[in-house]
Short mmCIF file of N, CA and C in Angstrom, two decimals:
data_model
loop_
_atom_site.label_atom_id
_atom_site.label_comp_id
_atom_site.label_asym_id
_atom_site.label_seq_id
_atom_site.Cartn_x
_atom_site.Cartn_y
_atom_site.Cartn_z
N UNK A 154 90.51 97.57 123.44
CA UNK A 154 91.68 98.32 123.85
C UNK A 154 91.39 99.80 123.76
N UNK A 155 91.76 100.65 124.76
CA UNK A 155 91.60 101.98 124.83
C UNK A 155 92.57 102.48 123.59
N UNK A 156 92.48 103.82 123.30
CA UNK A 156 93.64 103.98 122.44
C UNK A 156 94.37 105.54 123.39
N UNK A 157 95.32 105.86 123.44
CA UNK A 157 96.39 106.56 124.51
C UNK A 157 95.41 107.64 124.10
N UNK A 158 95.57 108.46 125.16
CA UNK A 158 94.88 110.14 125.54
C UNK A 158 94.81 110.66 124.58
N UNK A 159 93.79 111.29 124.07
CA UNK A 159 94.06 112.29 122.97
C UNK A 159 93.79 111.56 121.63
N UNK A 160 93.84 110.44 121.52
CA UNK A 160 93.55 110.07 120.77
C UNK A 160 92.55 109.20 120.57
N UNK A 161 91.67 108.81 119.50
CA UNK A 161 90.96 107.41 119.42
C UNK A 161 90.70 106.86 118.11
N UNK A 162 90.17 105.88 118.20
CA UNK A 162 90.35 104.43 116.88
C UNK A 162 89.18 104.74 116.31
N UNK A 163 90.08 104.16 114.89
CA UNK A 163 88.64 104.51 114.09
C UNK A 163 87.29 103.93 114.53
N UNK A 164 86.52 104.09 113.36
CA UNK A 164 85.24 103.49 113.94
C UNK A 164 84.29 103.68 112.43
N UNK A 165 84.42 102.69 111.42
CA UNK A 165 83.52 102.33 109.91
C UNK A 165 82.32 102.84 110.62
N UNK A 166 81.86 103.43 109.95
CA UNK A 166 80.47 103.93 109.19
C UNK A 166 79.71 102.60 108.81
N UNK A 167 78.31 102.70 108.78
CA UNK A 167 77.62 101.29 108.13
C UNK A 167 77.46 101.66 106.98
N UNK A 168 77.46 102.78 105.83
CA UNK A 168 77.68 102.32 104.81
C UNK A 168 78.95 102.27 104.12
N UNK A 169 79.15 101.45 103.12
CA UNK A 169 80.58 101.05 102.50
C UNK A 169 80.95 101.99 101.24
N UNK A 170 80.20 103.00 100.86
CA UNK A 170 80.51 103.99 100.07
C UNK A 170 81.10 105.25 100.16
N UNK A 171 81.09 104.73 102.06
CA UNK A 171 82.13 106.04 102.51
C UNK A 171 83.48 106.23 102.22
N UNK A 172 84.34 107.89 102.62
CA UNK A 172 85.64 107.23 102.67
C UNK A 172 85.92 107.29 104.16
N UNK A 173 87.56 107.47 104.17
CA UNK A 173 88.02 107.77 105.67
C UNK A 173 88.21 109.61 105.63
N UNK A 174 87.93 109.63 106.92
CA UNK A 174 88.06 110.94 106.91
C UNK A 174 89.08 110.74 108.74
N UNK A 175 89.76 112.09 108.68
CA UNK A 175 90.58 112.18 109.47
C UNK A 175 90.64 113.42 110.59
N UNK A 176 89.69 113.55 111.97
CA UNK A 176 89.38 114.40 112.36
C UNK A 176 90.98 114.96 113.78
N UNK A 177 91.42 115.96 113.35
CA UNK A 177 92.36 116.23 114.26
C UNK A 177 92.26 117.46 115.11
N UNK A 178 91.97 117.39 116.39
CA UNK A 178 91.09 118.66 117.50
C UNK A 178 91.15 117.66 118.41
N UNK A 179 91.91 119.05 119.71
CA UNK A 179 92.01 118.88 120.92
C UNK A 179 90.85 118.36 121.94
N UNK A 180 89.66 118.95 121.37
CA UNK A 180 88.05 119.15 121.92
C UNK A 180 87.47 118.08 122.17
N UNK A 181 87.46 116.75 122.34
CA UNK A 181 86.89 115.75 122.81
C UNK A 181 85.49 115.70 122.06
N UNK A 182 84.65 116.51 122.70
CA UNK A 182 83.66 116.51 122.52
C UNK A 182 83.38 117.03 121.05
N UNK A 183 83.89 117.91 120.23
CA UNK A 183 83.64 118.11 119.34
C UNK A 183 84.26 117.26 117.97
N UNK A 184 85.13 116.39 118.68
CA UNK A 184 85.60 114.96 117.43
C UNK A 184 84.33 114.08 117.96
N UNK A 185 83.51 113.67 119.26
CA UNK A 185 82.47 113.00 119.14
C UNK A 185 81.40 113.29 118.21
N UNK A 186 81.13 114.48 118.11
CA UNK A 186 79.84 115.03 117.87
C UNK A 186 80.91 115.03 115.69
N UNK A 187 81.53 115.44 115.53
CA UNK A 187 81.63 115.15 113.97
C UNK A 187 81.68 113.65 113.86
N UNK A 188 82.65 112.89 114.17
CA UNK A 188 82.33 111.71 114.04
C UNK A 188 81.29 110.89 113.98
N UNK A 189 80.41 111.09 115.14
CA UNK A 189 78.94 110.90 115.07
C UNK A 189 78.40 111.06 113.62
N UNK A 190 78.09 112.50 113.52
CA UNK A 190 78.07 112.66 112.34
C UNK A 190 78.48 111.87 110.58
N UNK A 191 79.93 112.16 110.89
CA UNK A 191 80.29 111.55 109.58
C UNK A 191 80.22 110.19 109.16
N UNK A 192 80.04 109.20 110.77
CA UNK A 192 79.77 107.76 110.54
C UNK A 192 78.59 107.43 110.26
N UNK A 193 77.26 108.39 110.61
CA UNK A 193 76.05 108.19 109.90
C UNK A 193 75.95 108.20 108.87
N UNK A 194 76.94 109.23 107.86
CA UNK A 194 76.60 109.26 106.84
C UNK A 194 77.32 108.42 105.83
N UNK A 195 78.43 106.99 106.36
CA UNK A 195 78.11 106.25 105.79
C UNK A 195 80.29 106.52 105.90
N UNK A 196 81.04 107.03 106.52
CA UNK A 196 82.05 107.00 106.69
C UNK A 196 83.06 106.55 107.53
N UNK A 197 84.03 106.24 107.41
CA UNK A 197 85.15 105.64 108.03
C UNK A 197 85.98 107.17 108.74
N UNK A 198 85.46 106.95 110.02
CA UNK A 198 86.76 108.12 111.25
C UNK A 198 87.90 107.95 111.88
N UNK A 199 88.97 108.57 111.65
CA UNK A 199 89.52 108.27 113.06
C UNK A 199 90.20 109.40 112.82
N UNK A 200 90.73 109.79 114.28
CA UNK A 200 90.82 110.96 115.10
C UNK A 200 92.34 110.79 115.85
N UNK A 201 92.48 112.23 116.20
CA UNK A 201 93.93 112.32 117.29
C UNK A 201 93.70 113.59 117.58
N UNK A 202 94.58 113.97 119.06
CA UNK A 202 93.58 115.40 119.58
C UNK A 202 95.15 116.04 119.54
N UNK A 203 96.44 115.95 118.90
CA UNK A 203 97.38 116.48 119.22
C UNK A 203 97.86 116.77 117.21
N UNK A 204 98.55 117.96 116.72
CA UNK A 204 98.93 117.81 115.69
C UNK A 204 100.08 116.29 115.30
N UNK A 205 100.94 116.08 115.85
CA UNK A 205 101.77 115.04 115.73
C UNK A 205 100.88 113.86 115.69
N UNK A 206 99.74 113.53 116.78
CA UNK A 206 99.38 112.50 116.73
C UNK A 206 98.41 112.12 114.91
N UNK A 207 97.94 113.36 115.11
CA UNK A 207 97.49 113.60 113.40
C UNK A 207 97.84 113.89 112.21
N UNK A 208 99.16 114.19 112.20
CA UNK A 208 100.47 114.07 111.38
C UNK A 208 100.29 112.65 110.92
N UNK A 209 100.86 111.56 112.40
CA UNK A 209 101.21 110.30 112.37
C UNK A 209 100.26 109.13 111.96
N UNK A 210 98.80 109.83 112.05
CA UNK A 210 97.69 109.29 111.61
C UNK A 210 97.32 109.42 110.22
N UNK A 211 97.73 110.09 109.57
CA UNK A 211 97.24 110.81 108.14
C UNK A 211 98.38 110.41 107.57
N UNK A 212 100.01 109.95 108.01
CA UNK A 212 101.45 109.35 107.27
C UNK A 212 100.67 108.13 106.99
N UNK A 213 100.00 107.63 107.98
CA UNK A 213 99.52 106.11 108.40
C UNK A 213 99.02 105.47 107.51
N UNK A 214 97.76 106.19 107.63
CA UNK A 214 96.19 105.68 106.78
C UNK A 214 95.92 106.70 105.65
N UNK A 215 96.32 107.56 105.34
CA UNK A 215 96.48 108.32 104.22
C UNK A 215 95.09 108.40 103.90
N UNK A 216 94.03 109.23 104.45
CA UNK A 216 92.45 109.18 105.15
C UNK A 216 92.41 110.74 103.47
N UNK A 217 91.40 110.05 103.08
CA UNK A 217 90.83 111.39 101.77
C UNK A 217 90.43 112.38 102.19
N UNK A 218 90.24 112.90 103.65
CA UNK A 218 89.83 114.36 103.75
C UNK A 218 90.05 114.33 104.94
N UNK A 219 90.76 115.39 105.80
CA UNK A 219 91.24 115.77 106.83
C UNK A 219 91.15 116.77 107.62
N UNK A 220 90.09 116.74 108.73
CA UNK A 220 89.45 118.18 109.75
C UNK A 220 90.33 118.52 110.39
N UNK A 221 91.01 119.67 109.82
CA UNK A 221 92.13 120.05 111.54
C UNK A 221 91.74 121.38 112.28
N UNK A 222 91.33 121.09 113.10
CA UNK A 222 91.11 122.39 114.19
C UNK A 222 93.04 123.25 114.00
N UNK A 223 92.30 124.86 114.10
CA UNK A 223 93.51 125.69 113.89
C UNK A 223 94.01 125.71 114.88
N UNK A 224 93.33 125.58 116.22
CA UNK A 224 93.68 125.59 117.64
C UNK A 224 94.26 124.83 118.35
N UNK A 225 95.38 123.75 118.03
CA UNK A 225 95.98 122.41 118.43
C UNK A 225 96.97 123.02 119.52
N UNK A 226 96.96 121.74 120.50
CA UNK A 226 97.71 122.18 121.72
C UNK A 226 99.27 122.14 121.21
N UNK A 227 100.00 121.49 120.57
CA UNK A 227 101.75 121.47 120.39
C UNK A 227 102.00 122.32 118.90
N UNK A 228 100.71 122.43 118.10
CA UNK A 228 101.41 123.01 116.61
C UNK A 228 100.04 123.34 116.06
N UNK A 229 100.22 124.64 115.41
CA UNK A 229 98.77 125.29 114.72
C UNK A 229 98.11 123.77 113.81
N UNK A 230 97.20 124.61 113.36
CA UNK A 230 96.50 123.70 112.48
C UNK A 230 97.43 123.94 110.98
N UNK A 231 97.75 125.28 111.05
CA UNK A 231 98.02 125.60 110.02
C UNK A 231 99.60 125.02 109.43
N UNK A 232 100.00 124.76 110.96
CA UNK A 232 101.13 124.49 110.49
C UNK A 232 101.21 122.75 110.16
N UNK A 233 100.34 122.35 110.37
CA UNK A 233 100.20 120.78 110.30
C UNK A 233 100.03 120.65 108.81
N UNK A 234 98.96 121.33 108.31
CA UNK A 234 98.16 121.97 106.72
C UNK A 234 99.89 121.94 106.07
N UNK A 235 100.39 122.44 106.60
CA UNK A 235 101.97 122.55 106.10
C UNK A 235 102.82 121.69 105.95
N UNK A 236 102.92 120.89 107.25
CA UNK A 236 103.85 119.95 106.91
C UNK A 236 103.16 118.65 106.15
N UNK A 237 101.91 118.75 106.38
CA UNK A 237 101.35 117.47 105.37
C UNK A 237 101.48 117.88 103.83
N UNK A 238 101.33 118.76 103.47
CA UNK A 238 101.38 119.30 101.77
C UNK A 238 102.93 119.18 101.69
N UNK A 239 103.99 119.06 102.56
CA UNK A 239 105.17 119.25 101.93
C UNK A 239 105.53 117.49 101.97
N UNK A 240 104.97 116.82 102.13
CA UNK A 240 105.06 115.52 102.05
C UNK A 240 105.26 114.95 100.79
N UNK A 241 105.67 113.91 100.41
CA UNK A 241 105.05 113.17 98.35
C UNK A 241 103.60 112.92 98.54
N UNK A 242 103.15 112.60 99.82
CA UNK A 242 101.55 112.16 99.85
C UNK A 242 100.52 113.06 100.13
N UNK A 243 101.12 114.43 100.47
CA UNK A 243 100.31 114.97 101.14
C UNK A 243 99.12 115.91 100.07
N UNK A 244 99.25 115.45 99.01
CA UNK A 244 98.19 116.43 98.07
C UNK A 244 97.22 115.36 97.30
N UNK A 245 97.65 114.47 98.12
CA UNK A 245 96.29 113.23 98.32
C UNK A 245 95.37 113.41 98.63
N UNK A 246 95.32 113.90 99.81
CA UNK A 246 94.19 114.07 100.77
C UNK A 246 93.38 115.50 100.88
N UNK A 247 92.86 115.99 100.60
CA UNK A 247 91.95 117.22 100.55
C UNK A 247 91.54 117.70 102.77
N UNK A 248 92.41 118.77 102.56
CA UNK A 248 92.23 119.50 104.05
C UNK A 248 91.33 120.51 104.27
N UNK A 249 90.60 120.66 105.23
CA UNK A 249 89.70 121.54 105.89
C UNK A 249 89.71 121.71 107.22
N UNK A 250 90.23 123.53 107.16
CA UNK A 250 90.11 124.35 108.36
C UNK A 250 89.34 124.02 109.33
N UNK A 251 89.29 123.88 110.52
CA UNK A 251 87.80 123.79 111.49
C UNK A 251 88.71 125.22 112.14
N UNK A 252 88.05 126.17 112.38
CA UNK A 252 88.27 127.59 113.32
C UNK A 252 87.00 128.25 113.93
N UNK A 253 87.52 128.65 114.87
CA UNK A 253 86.39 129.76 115.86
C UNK A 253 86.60 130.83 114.99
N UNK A 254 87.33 131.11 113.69
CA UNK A 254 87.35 132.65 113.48
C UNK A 254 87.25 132.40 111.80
N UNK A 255 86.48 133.26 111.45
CA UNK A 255 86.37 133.01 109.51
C UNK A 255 86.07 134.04 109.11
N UNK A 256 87.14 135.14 109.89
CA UNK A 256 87.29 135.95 108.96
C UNK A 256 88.07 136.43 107.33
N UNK A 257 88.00 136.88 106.86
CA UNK A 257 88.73 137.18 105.69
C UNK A 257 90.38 137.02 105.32
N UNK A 258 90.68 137.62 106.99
CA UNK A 258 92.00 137.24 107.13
C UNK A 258 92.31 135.69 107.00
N UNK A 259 91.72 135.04 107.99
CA UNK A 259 91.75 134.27 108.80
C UNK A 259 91.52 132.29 107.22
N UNK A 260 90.16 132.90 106.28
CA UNK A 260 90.29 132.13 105.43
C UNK A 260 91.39 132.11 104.57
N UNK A 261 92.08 133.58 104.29
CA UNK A 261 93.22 133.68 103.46
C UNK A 261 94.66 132.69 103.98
N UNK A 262 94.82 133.06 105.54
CA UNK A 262 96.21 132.24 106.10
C UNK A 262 96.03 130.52 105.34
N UNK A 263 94.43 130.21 105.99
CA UNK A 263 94.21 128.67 105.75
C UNK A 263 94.61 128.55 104.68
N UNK A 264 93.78 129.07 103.33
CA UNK A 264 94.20 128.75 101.81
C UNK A 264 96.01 128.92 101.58
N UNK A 265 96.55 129.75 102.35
CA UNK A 265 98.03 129.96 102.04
C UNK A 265 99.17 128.73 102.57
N UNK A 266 98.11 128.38 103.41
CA UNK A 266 98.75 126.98 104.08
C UNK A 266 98.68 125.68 103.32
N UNK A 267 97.83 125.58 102.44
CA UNK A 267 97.80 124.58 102.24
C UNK A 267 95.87 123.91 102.19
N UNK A 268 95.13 124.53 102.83
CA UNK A 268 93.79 124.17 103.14
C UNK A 268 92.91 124.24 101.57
N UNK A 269 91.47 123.45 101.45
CA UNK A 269 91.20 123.41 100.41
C UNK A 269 89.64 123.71 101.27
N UNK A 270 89.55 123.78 102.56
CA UNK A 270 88.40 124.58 102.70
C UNK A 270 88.44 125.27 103.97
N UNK A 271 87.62 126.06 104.36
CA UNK A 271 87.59 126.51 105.97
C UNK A 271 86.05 126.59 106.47
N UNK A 272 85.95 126.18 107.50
CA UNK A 272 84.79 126.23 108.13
C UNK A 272 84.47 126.60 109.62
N UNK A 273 83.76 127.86 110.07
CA UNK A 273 83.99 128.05 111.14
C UNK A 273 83.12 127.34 112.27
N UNK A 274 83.99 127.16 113.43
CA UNK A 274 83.29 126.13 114.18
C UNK A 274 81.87 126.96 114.86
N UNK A 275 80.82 126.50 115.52
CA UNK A 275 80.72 125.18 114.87
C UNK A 275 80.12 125.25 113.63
N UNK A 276 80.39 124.06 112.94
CA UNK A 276 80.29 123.62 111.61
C UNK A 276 78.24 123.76 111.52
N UNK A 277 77.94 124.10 110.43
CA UNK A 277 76.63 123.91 110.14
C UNK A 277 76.72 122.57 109.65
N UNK A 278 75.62 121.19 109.99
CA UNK A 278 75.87 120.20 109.94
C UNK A 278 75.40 120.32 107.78
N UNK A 279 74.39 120.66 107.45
CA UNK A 279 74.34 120.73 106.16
C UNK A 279 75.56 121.35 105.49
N UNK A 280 76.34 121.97 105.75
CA UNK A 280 77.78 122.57 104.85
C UNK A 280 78.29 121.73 105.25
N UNK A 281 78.90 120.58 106.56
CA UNK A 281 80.03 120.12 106.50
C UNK A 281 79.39 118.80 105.42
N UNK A 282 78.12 118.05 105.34
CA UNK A 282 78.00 116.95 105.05
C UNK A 282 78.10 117.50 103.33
N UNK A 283 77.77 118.72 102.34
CA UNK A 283 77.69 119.00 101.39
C UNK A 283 79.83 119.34 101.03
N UNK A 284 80.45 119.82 102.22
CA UNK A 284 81.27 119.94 101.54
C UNK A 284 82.24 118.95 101.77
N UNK A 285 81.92 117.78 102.67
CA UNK A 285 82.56 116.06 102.89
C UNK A 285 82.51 115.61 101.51
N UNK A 286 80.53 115.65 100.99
CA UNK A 286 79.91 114.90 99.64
C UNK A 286 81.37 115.54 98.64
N UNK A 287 81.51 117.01 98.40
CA UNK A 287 82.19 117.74 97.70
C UNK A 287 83.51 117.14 97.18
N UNK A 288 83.95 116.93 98.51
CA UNK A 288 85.75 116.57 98.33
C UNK A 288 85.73 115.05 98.14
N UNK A 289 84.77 114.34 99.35
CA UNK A 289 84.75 112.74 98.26
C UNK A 289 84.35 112.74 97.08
N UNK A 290 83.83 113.29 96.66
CA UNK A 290 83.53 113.09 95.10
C UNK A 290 84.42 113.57 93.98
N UNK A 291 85.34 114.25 94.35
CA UNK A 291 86.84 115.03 93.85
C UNK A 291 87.61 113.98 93.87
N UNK A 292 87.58 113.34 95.21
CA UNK A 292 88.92 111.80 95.74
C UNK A 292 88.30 111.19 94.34
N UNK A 293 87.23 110.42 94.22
CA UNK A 293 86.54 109.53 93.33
C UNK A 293 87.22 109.37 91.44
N UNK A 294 86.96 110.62 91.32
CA UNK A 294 87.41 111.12 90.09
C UNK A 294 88.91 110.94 89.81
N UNK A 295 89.10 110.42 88.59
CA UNK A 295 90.60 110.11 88.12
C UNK A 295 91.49 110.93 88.29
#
């Protein structure tokens, strides 16, 4: 089954020591290319290219770390960073910025929102997989 525009289904990782992670960006191509990524290294993805649809995905599956592009077509990133922290669940899940811009300003809004990291796109594949290792290993801990 396809899954509706904008969005797509998870897809397990082959190893079982992963967690879920929750990639939310408009960019098609750039939820392929992390996903790719994060399922090699042994994780559970799934994705939505609209803030709502990634709202409704992260109420859902309540995924331990969550990529939101700042650039979403119906609602910032930042403001998503927002309404998920004002949730009972939402300080579950450990969030990270994806932005074209990392500047000083720009890391400060994220952290004020709610974000627990920022990373400017594109991602250096060694920082995102060290700071994935980072925050799963935070989820892990009591």
């Amino acid at each position: 089954m396809t899954p509706p525009a904008g969005e797509t289904a998870a897809h397990p990782g082959p190893a079982s020591e992963g967690v879920t992670l929750l990639i939310v960006d408009d960019n098609e191509d750039a939820v392929w290319g992390l996903r790719t990524l994060l399922e090699l290294a042994g994780h559970t993805v799934l994705a939505a290219g609209t803030g709502e649809r990634g709202f409704a995905a992260a109420q859902a599956h309540r995924p331990a770390i969550a990529l939101l592009d700042i650039g979403l077509p119906d609602m910032s990133g930042l403001e998503l960073a927002r309404r998920i922290r004002a949730t009972g669940w939402g300080h579950e899940l450990a969030l990270v910025a994806l932005s074209g811009l990392g500047q000083e300003d720009d890391v400060r809004q994220s952290k004020a929102a709610g974000f627990d990291a920022h990373l400017t796109k594109p991602a250096e594949i060694a920082q995102l997989r060290a700071l994935v290792a980072e925050l799963a290993g935070r989820k892990a801990k009591p």
